[in-house]
PDB file of C-alpha atoms in Angstrom:
ATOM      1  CA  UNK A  10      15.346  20.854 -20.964  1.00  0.00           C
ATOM      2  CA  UNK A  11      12.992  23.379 -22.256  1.00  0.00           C
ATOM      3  CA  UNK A  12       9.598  22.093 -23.926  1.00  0.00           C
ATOM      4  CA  UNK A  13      10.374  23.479 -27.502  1.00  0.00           C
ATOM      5  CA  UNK A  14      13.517  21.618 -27.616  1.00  0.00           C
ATOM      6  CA  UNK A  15      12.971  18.150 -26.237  1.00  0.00           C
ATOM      7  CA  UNK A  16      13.144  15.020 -28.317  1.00  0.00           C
ATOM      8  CA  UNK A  17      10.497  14.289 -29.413  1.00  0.00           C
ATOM      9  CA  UNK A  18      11.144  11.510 -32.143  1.00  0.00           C
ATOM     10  CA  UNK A  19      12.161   7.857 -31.362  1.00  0.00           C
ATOM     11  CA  UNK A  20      15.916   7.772 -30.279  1.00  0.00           C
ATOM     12  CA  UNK A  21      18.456   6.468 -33.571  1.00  0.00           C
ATOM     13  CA  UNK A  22      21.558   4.997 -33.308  1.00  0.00           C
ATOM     14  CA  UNK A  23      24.716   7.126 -32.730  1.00  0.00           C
ATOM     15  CA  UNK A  24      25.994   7.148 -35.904  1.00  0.00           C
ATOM     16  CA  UNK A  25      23.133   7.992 -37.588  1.00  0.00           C
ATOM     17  CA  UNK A  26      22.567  11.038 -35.435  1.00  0.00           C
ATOM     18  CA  UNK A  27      25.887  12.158 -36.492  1.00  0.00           C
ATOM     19  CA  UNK A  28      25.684  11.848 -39.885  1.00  0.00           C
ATOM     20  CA  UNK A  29      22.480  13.336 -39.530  1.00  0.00           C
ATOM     21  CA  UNK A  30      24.260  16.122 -37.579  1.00  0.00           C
ATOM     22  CA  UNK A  31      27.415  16.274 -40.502  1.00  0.00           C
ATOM     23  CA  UNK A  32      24.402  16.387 -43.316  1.00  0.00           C
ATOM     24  CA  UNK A  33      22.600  19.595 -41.326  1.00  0.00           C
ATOM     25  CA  UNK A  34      26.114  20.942 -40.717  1.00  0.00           C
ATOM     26  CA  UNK A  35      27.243  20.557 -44.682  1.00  0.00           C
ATOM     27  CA  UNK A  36      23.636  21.954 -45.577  1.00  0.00           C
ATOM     28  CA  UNK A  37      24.269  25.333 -43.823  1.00  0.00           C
ATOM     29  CA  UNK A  38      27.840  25.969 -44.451  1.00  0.00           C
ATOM     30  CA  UNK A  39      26.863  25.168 -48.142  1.00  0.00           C
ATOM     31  CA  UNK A  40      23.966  27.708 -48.471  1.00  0.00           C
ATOM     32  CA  UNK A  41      26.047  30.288 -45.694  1.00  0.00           C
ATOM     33  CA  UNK A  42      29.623  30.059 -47.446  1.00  0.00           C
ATOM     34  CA  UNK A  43      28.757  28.598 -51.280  1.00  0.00           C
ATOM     35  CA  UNK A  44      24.705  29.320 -52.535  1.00  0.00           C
ATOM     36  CA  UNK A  45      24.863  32.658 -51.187  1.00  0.00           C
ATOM     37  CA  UNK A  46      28.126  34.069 -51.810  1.00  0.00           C
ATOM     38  CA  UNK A  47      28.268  32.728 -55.521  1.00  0.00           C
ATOM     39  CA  UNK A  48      24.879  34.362 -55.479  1.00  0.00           C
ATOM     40  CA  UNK A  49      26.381  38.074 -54.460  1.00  0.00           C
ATOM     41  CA  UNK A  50      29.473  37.373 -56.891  1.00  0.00           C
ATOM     42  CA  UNK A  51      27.028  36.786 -59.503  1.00  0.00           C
ATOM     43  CA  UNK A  52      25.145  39.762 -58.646  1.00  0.00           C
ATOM     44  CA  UNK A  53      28.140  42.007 -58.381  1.00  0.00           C
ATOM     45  CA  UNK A  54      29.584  41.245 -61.428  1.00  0.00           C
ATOM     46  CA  UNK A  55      25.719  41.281 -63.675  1.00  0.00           C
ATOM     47  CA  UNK A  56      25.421  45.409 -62.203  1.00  0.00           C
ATOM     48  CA  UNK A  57      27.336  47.834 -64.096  1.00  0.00           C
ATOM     49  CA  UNK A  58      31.305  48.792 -62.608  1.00  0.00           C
ATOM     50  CA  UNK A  59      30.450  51.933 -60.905  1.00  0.00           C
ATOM     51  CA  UNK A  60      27.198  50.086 -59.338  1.00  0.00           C
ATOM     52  CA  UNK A  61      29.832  47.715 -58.326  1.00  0.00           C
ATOM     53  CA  UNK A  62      32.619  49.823 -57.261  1.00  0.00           C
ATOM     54  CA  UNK A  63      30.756  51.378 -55.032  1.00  0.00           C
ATOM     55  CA  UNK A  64      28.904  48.682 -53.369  1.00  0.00           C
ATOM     56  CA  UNK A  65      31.913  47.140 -52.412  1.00  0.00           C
ATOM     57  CA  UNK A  66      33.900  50.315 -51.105  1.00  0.00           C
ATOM     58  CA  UNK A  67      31.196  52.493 -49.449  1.00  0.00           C
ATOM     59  CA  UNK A  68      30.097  51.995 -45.918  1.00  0.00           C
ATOM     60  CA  UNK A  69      26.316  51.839 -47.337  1.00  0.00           C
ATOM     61  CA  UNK A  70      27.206  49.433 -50.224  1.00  0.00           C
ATOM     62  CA  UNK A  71      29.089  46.559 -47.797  1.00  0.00           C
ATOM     63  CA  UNK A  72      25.923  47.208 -45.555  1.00  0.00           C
ATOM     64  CA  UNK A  73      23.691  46.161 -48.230  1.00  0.00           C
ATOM     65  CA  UNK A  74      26.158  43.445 -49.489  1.00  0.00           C
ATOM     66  CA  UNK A  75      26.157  42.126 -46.046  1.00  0.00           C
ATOM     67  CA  UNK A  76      22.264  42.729 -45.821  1.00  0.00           C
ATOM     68  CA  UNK A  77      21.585  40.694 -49.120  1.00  0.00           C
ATOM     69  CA  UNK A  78      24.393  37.636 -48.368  1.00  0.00           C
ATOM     70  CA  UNK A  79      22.616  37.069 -44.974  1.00  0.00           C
ATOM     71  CA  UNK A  80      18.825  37.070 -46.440  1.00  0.00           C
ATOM     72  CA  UNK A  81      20.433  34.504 -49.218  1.00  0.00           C
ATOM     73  CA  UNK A  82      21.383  31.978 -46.754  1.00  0.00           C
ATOM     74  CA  UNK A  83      18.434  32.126 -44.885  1.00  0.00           C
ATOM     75  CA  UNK A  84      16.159  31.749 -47.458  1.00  0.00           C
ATOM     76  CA  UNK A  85      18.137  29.036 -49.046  1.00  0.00           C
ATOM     77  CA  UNK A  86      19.024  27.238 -45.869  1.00  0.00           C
ATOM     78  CA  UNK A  87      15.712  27.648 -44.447  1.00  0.00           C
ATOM     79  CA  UNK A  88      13.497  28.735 -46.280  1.00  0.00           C
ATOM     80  CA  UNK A  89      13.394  26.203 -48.975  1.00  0.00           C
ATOM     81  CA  UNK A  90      13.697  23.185 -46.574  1.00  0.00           C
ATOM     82  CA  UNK A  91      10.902  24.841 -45.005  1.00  0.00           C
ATOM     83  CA  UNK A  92       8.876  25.164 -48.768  1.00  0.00           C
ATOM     84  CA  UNK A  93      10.070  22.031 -49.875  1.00  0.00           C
ATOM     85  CA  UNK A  94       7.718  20.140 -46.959  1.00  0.00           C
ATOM     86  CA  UNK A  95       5.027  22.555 -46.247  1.00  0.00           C
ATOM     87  CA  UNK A  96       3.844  23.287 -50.195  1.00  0.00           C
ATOM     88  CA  UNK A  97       5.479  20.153 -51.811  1.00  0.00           C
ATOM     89  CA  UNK A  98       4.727  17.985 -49.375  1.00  0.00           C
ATOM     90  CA  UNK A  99       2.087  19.545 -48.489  1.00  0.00           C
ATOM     91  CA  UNK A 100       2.159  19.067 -44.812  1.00  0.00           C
ATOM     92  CA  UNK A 101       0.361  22.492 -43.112  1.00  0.00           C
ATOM     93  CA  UNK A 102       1.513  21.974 -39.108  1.00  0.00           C
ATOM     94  CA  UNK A 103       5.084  22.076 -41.191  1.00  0.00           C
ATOM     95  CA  UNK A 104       4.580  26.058 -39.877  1.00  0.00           C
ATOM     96  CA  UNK A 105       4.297  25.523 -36.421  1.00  0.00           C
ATOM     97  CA  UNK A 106       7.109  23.551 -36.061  1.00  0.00           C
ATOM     98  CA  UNK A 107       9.231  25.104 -38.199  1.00  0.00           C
ATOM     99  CA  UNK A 108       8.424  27.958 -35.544  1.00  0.00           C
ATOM    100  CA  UNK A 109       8.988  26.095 -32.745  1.00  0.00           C
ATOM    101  CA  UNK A 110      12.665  24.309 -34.301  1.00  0.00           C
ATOM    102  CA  UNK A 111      14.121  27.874 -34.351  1.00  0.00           C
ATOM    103  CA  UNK A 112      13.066  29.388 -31.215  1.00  0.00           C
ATOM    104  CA  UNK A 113      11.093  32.375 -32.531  1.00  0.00           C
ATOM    105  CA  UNK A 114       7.482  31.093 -31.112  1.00  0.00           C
ATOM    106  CA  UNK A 115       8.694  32.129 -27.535  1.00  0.00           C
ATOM    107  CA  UNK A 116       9.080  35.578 -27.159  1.00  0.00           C
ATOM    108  CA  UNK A 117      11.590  37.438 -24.883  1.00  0.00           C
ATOM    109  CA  UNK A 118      10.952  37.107 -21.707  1.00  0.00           C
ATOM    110  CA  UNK A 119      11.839  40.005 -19.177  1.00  0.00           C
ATOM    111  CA  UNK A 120      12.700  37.468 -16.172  1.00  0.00           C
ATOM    112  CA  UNK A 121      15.570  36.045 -18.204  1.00  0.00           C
ATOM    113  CA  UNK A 122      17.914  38.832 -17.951  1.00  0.00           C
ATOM    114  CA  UNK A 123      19.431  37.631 -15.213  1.00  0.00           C
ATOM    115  CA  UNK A 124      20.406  34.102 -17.142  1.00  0.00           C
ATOM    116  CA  UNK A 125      21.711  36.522 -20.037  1.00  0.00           C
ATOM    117  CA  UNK A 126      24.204  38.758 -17.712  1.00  0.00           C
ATOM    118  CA  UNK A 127      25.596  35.619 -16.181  1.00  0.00           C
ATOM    119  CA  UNK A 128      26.087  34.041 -20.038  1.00  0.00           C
ATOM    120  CA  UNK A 129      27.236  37.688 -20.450  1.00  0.00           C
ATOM    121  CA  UNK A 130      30.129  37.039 -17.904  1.00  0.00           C
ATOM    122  CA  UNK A 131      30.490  33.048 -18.130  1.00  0.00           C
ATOM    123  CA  UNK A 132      31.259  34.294 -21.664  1.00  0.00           C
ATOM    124  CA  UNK A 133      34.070  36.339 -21.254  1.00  0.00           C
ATOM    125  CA  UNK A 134      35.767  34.661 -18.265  1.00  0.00           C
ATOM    126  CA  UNK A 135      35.413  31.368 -20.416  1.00  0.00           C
ATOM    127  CA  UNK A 136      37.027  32.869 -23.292  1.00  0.00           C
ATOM    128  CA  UNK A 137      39.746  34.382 -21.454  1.00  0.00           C
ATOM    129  CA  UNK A 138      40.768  30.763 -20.142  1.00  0.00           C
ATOM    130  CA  UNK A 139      40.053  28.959 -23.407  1.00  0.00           C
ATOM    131  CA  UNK A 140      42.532  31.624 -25.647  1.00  0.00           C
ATOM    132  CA  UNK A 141      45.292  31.189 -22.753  1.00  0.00           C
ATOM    133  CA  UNK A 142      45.079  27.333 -23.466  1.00  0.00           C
ATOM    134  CA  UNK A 143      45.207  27.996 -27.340  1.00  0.00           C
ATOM    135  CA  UNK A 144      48.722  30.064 -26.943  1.00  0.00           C
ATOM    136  CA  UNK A 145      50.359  27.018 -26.754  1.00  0.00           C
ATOM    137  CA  UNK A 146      49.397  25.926 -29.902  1.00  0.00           C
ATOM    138  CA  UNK A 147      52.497  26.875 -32.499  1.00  0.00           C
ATOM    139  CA  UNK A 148      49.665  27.393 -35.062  1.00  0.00           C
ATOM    140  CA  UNK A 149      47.622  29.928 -33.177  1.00  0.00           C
ATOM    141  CA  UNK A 150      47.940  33.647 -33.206  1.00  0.00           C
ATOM    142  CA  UNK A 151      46.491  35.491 -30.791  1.00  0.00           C
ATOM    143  CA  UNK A 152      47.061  38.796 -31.605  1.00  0.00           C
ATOM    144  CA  UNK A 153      45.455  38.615 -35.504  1.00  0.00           C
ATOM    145  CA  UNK A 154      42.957  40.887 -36.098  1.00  0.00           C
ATOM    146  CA  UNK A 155      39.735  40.058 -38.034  1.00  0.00           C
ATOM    147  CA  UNK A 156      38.870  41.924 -40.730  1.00  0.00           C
ATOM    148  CA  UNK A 157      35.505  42.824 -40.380  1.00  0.00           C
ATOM    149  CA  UNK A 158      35.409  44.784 -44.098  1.00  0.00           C
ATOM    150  CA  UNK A 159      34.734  48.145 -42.469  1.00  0.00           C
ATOM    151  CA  UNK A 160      38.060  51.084 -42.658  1.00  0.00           C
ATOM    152  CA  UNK A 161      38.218  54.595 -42.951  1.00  0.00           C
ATOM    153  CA  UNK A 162      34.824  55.342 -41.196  1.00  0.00           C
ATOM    154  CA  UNK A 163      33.849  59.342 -42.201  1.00  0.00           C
ATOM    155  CA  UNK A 164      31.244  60.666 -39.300  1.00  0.00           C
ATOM    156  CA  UNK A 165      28.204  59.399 -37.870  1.00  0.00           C
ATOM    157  CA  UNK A 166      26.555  58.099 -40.537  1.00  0.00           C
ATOM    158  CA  UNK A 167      29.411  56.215 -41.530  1.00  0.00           C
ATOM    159  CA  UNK A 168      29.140  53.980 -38.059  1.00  0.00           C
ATOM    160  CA  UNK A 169      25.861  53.977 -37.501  1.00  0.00           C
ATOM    161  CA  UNK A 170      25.868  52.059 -40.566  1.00  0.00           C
ATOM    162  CA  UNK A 171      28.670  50.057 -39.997  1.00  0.00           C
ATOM    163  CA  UNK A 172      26.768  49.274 -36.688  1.00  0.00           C
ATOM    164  CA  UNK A 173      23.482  47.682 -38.179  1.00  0.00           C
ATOM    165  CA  UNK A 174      25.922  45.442 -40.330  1.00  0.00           C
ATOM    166  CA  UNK A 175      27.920  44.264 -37.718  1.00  0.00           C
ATOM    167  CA  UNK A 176      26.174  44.603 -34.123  1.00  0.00           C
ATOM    168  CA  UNK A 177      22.344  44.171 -36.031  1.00  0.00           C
ATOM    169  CA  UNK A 178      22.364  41.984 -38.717  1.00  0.00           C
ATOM    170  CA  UNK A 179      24.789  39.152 -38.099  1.00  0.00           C
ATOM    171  CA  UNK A 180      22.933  38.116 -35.005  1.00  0.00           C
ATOM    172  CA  UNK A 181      19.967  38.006 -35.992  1.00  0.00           C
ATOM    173  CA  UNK A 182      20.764  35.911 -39.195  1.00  0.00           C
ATOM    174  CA  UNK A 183      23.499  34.143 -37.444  1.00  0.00           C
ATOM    175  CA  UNK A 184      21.413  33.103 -34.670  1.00  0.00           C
ATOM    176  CA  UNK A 185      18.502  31.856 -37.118  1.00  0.00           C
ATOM    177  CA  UNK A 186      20.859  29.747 -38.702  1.00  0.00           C
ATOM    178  CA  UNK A 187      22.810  28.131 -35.645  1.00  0.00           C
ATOM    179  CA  UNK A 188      20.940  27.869 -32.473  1.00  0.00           C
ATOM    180  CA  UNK A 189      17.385  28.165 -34.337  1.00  0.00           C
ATOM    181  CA  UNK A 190      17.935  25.808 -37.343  1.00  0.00           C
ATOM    182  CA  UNK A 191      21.072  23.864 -36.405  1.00  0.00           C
ATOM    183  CA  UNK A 192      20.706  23.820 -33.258  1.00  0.00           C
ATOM    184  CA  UNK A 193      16.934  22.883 -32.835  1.00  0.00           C
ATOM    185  CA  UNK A 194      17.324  20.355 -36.058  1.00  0.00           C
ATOM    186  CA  UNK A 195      20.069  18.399 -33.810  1.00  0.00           C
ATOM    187  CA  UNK A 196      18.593  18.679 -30.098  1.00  0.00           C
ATOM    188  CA  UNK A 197      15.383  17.017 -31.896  1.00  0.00           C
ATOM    189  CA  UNK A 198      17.091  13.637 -31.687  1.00  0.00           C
ATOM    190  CA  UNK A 199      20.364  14.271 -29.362  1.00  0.00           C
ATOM    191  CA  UNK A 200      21.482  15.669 -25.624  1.00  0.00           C
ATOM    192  CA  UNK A 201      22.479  18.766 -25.239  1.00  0.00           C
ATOM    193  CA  UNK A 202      25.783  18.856 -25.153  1.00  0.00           C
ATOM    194  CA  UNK A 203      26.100  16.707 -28.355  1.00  0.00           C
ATOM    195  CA  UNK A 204      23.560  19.464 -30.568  1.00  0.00           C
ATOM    196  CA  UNK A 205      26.150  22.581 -28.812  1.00  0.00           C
ATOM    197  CA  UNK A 206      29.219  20.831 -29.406  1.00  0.00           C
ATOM    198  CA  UNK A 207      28.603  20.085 -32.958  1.00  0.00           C
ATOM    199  CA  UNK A 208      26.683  23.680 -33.652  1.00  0.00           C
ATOM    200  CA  UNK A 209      29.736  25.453 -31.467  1.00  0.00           C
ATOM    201  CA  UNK A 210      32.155  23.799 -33.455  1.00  0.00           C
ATOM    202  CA  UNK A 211      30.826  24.719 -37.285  1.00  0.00           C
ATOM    203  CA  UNK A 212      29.832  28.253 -35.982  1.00  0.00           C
ATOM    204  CA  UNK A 213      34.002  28.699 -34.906  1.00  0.00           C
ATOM    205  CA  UNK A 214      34.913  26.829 -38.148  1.00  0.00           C
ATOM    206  CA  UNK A 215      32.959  29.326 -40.655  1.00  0.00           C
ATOM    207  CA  UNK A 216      34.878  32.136 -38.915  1.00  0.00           C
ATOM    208  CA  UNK A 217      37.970  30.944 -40.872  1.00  0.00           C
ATOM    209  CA  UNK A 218      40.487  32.344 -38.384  1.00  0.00           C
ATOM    210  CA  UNK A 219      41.983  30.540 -35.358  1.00  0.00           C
ATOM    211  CA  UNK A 220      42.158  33.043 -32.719  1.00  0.00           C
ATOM    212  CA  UNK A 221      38.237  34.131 -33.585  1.00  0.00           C
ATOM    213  CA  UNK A 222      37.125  30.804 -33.903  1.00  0.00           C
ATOM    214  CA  UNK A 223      37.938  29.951 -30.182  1.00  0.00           C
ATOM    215  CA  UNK A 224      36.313  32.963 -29.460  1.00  0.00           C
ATOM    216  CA  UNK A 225      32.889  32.222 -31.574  1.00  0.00           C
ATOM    217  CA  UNK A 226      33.521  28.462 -30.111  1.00  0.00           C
ATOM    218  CA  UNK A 227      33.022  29.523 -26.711  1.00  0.00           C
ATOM    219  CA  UNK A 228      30.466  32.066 -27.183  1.00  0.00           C
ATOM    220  CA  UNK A 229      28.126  29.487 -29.342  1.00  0.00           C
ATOM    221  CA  UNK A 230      28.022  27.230 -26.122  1.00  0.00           C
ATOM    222  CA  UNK A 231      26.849  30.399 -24.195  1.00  0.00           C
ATOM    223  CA  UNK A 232      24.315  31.012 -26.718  1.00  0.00           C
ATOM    224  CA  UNK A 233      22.873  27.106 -26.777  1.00  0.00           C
ATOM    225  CA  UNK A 234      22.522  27.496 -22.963  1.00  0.00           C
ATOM    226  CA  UNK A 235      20.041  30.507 -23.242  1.00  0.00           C
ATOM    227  CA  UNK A 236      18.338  29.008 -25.806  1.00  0.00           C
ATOM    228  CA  UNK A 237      17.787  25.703 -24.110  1.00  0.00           C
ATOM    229  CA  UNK A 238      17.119  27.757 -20.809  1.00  0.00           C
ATOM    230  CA  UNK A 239      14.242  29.825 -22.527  1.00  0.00           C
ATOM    231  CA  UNK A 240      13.115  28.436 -25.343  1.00  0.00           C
ATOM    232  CA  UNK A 241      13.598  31.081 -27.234  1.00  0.00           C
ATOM    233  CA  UNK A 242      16.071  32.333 -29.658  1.00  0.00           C
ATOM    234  CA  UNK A 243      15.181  35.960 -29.082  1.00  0.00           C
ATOM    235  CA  UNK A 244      17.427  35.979 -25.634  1.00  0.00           C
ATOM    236  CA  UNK A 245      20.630  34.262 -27.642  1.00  0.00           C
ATOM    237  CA  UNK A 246      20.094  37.503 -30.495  1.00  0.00           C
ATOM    238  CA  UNK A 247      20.340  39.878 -27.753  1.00  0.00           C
ATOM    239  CA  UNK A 248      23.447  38.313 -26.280  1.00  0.00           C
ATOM    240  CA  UNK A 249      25.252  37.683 -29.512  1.00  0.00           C
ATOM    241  CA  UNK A 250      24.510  41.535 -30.389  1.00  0.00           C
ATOM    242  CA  UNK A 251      25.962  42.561 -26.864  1.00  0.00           C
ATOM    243  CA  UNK A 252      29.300  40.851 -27.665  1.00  0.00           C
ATOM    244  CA  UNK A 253      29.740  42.384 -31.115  1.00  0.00           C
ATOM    245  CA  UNK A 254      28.595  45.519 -29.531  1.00  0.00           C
ATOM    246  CA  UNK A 255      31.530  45.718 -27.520  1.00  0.00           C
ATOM    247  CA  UNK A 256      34.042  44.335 -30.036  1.00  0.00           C
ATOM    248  CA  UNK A 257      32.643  47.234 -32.723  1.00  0.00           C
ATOM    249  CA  UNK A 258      33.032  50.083 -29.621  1.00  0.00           C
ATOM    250  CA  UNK A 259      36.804  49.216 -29.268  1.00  0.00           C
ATOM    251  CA  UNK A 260      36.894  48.860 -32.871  1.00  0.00           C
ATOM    252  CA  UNK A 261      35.630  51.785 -33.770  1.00  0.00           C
ATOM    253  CA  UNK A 262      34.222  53.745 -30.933  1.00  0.00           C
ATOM    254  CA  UNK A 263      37.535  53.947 -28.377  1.00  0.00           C
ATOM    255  CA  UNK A 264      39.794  55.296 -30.759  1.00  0.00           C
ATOM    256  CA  UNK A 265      37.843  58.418 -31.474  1.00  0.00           C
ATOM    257  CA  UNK A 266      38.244  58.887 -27.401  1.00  0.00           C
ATOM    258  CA  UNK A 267      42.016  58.069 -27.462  1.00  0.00           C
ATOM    259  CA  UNK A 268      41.802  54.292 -26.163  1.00  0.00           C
ATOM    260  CA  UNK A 269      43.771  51.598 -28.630  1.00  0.00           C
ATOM    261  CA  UNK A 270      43.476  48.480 -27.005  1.00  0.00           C
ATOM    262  CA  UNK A 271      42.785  46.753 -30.548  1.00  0.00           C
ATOM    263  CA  UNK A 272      45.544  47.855 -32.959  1.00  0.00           C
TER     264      UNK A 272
END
């Protein structure tokens, strides 16, 4: 267990961990899924139509849709948590430990690639057996695609832009929110596998899609494991960007060279 996540507050009861863990969980998904996106509707609908229009068709405008939904529910989920004790409160070291809760006081270390390429792998393999297991559910669909809000690319601007919002952004804010506030909240007071099962399980719920939410499942356990491992959040940001790299290259990149292995 690494030293910024061990518990370091007397052990509660079960139950109260959990609801602890159910009152973190309805927290996020709350300022992820209801604060913020109210927040963008709002916003969309106060500019003018063009304004409007073309924030929500252009490859630019989603960007900075995407951009501004992401900052909301960080700020909201962490930041004002984080406010609410350090200037309310007033209770300084509040910093510091905020800090250390989501992983960002440890910086990357170089001799951890090797943990990351085998998460890399245990990722995929794991995945691969896990969506296998979820054919025989009569509910689940494999072959659905996820609509990432990104068609009709035009040139190179077009996807590098559509790369910063979907290979960039959503790991970094994803990962602040999950294994740096979620997860660092829960492993406070509970084991390991408790904190990833109940962090793995809301980050493949939010997904709102079967056959991606096994996928996020699995790779939010691979993600808790480097952050554990390390300490540091920095090493889960760079895997979670690897894996939507390669989704967005068959996505987006293969066709243009003639491969369609995602239809």
């Amino acid at each position: 267990m690494s030293e910024n996540l061990s518990v370091n507050s007397p052990k509660k009861p079960l139950w109260a961990r959990l609801a602890r863990g159910l009152g973190l969980s309805a927290w996020l998904v709350t300022g992820l899924l209801g604060i913020s996106s109210m927040l963008l509707i709002v916003f969309i609908m106060a500019v003018p139509h063009e304004t409007a229009q073309y924030l929500t068709t252009s490859t630019i405008g989603q960007l900075l849709l995407n951009a501004l939904l992401y900052l909301i529910a960080v700020l909201v989920v962490i930041g004002v948590p984080y406010w609410f004790v350090r200037y309310v409160l007033r209770k300084p070291q509040e910093e510091g430990k905020t800090r250390r809760t989501l992983g960002i006081d440890t910086p990357f270390r170089w001799r951890n690639l090797g943990l990351l390429a085998v998460c890399f792998v245990g990722y995929f393999a794991t995945t691969l057996v896990f969506s296998a297991l979820a054919t025989l559910l009569p509910w689940f669909d494999a072959t659905e695609v996820q609509d990432v809000g990104f068609k009709n690319l035009t040139g190179a601007s077009d996807l590098i832009l559509a790369f910063v919002a979907l290979v960039v952004l959503p790991p970094i804010a994803e990962e602040l929110l999950f294994r740096g506030y979620l997860f660092g909240k829960l492993r406070a007071q509970n084991g390991f596998w408790i904190s990833t099962i109940i962090t793995s399980l809301l980050f493949g719920l939010v997904h709102l899609q079967w056959n991606v939410g096994v996928d996020t499942f699995v790779l939010s356990i691979f993600l808790c494991i480097l952050r554990e491992k390390t300490g540091s959040l920095w090493t889960s940001m760079i895997l979670h960007g690897l894996k939507n790299g390669v989704a967005y290259f068959f996505l987006f990149i293969a066709p243009l060279l003639g491969i369609h292995l995602i239809q």
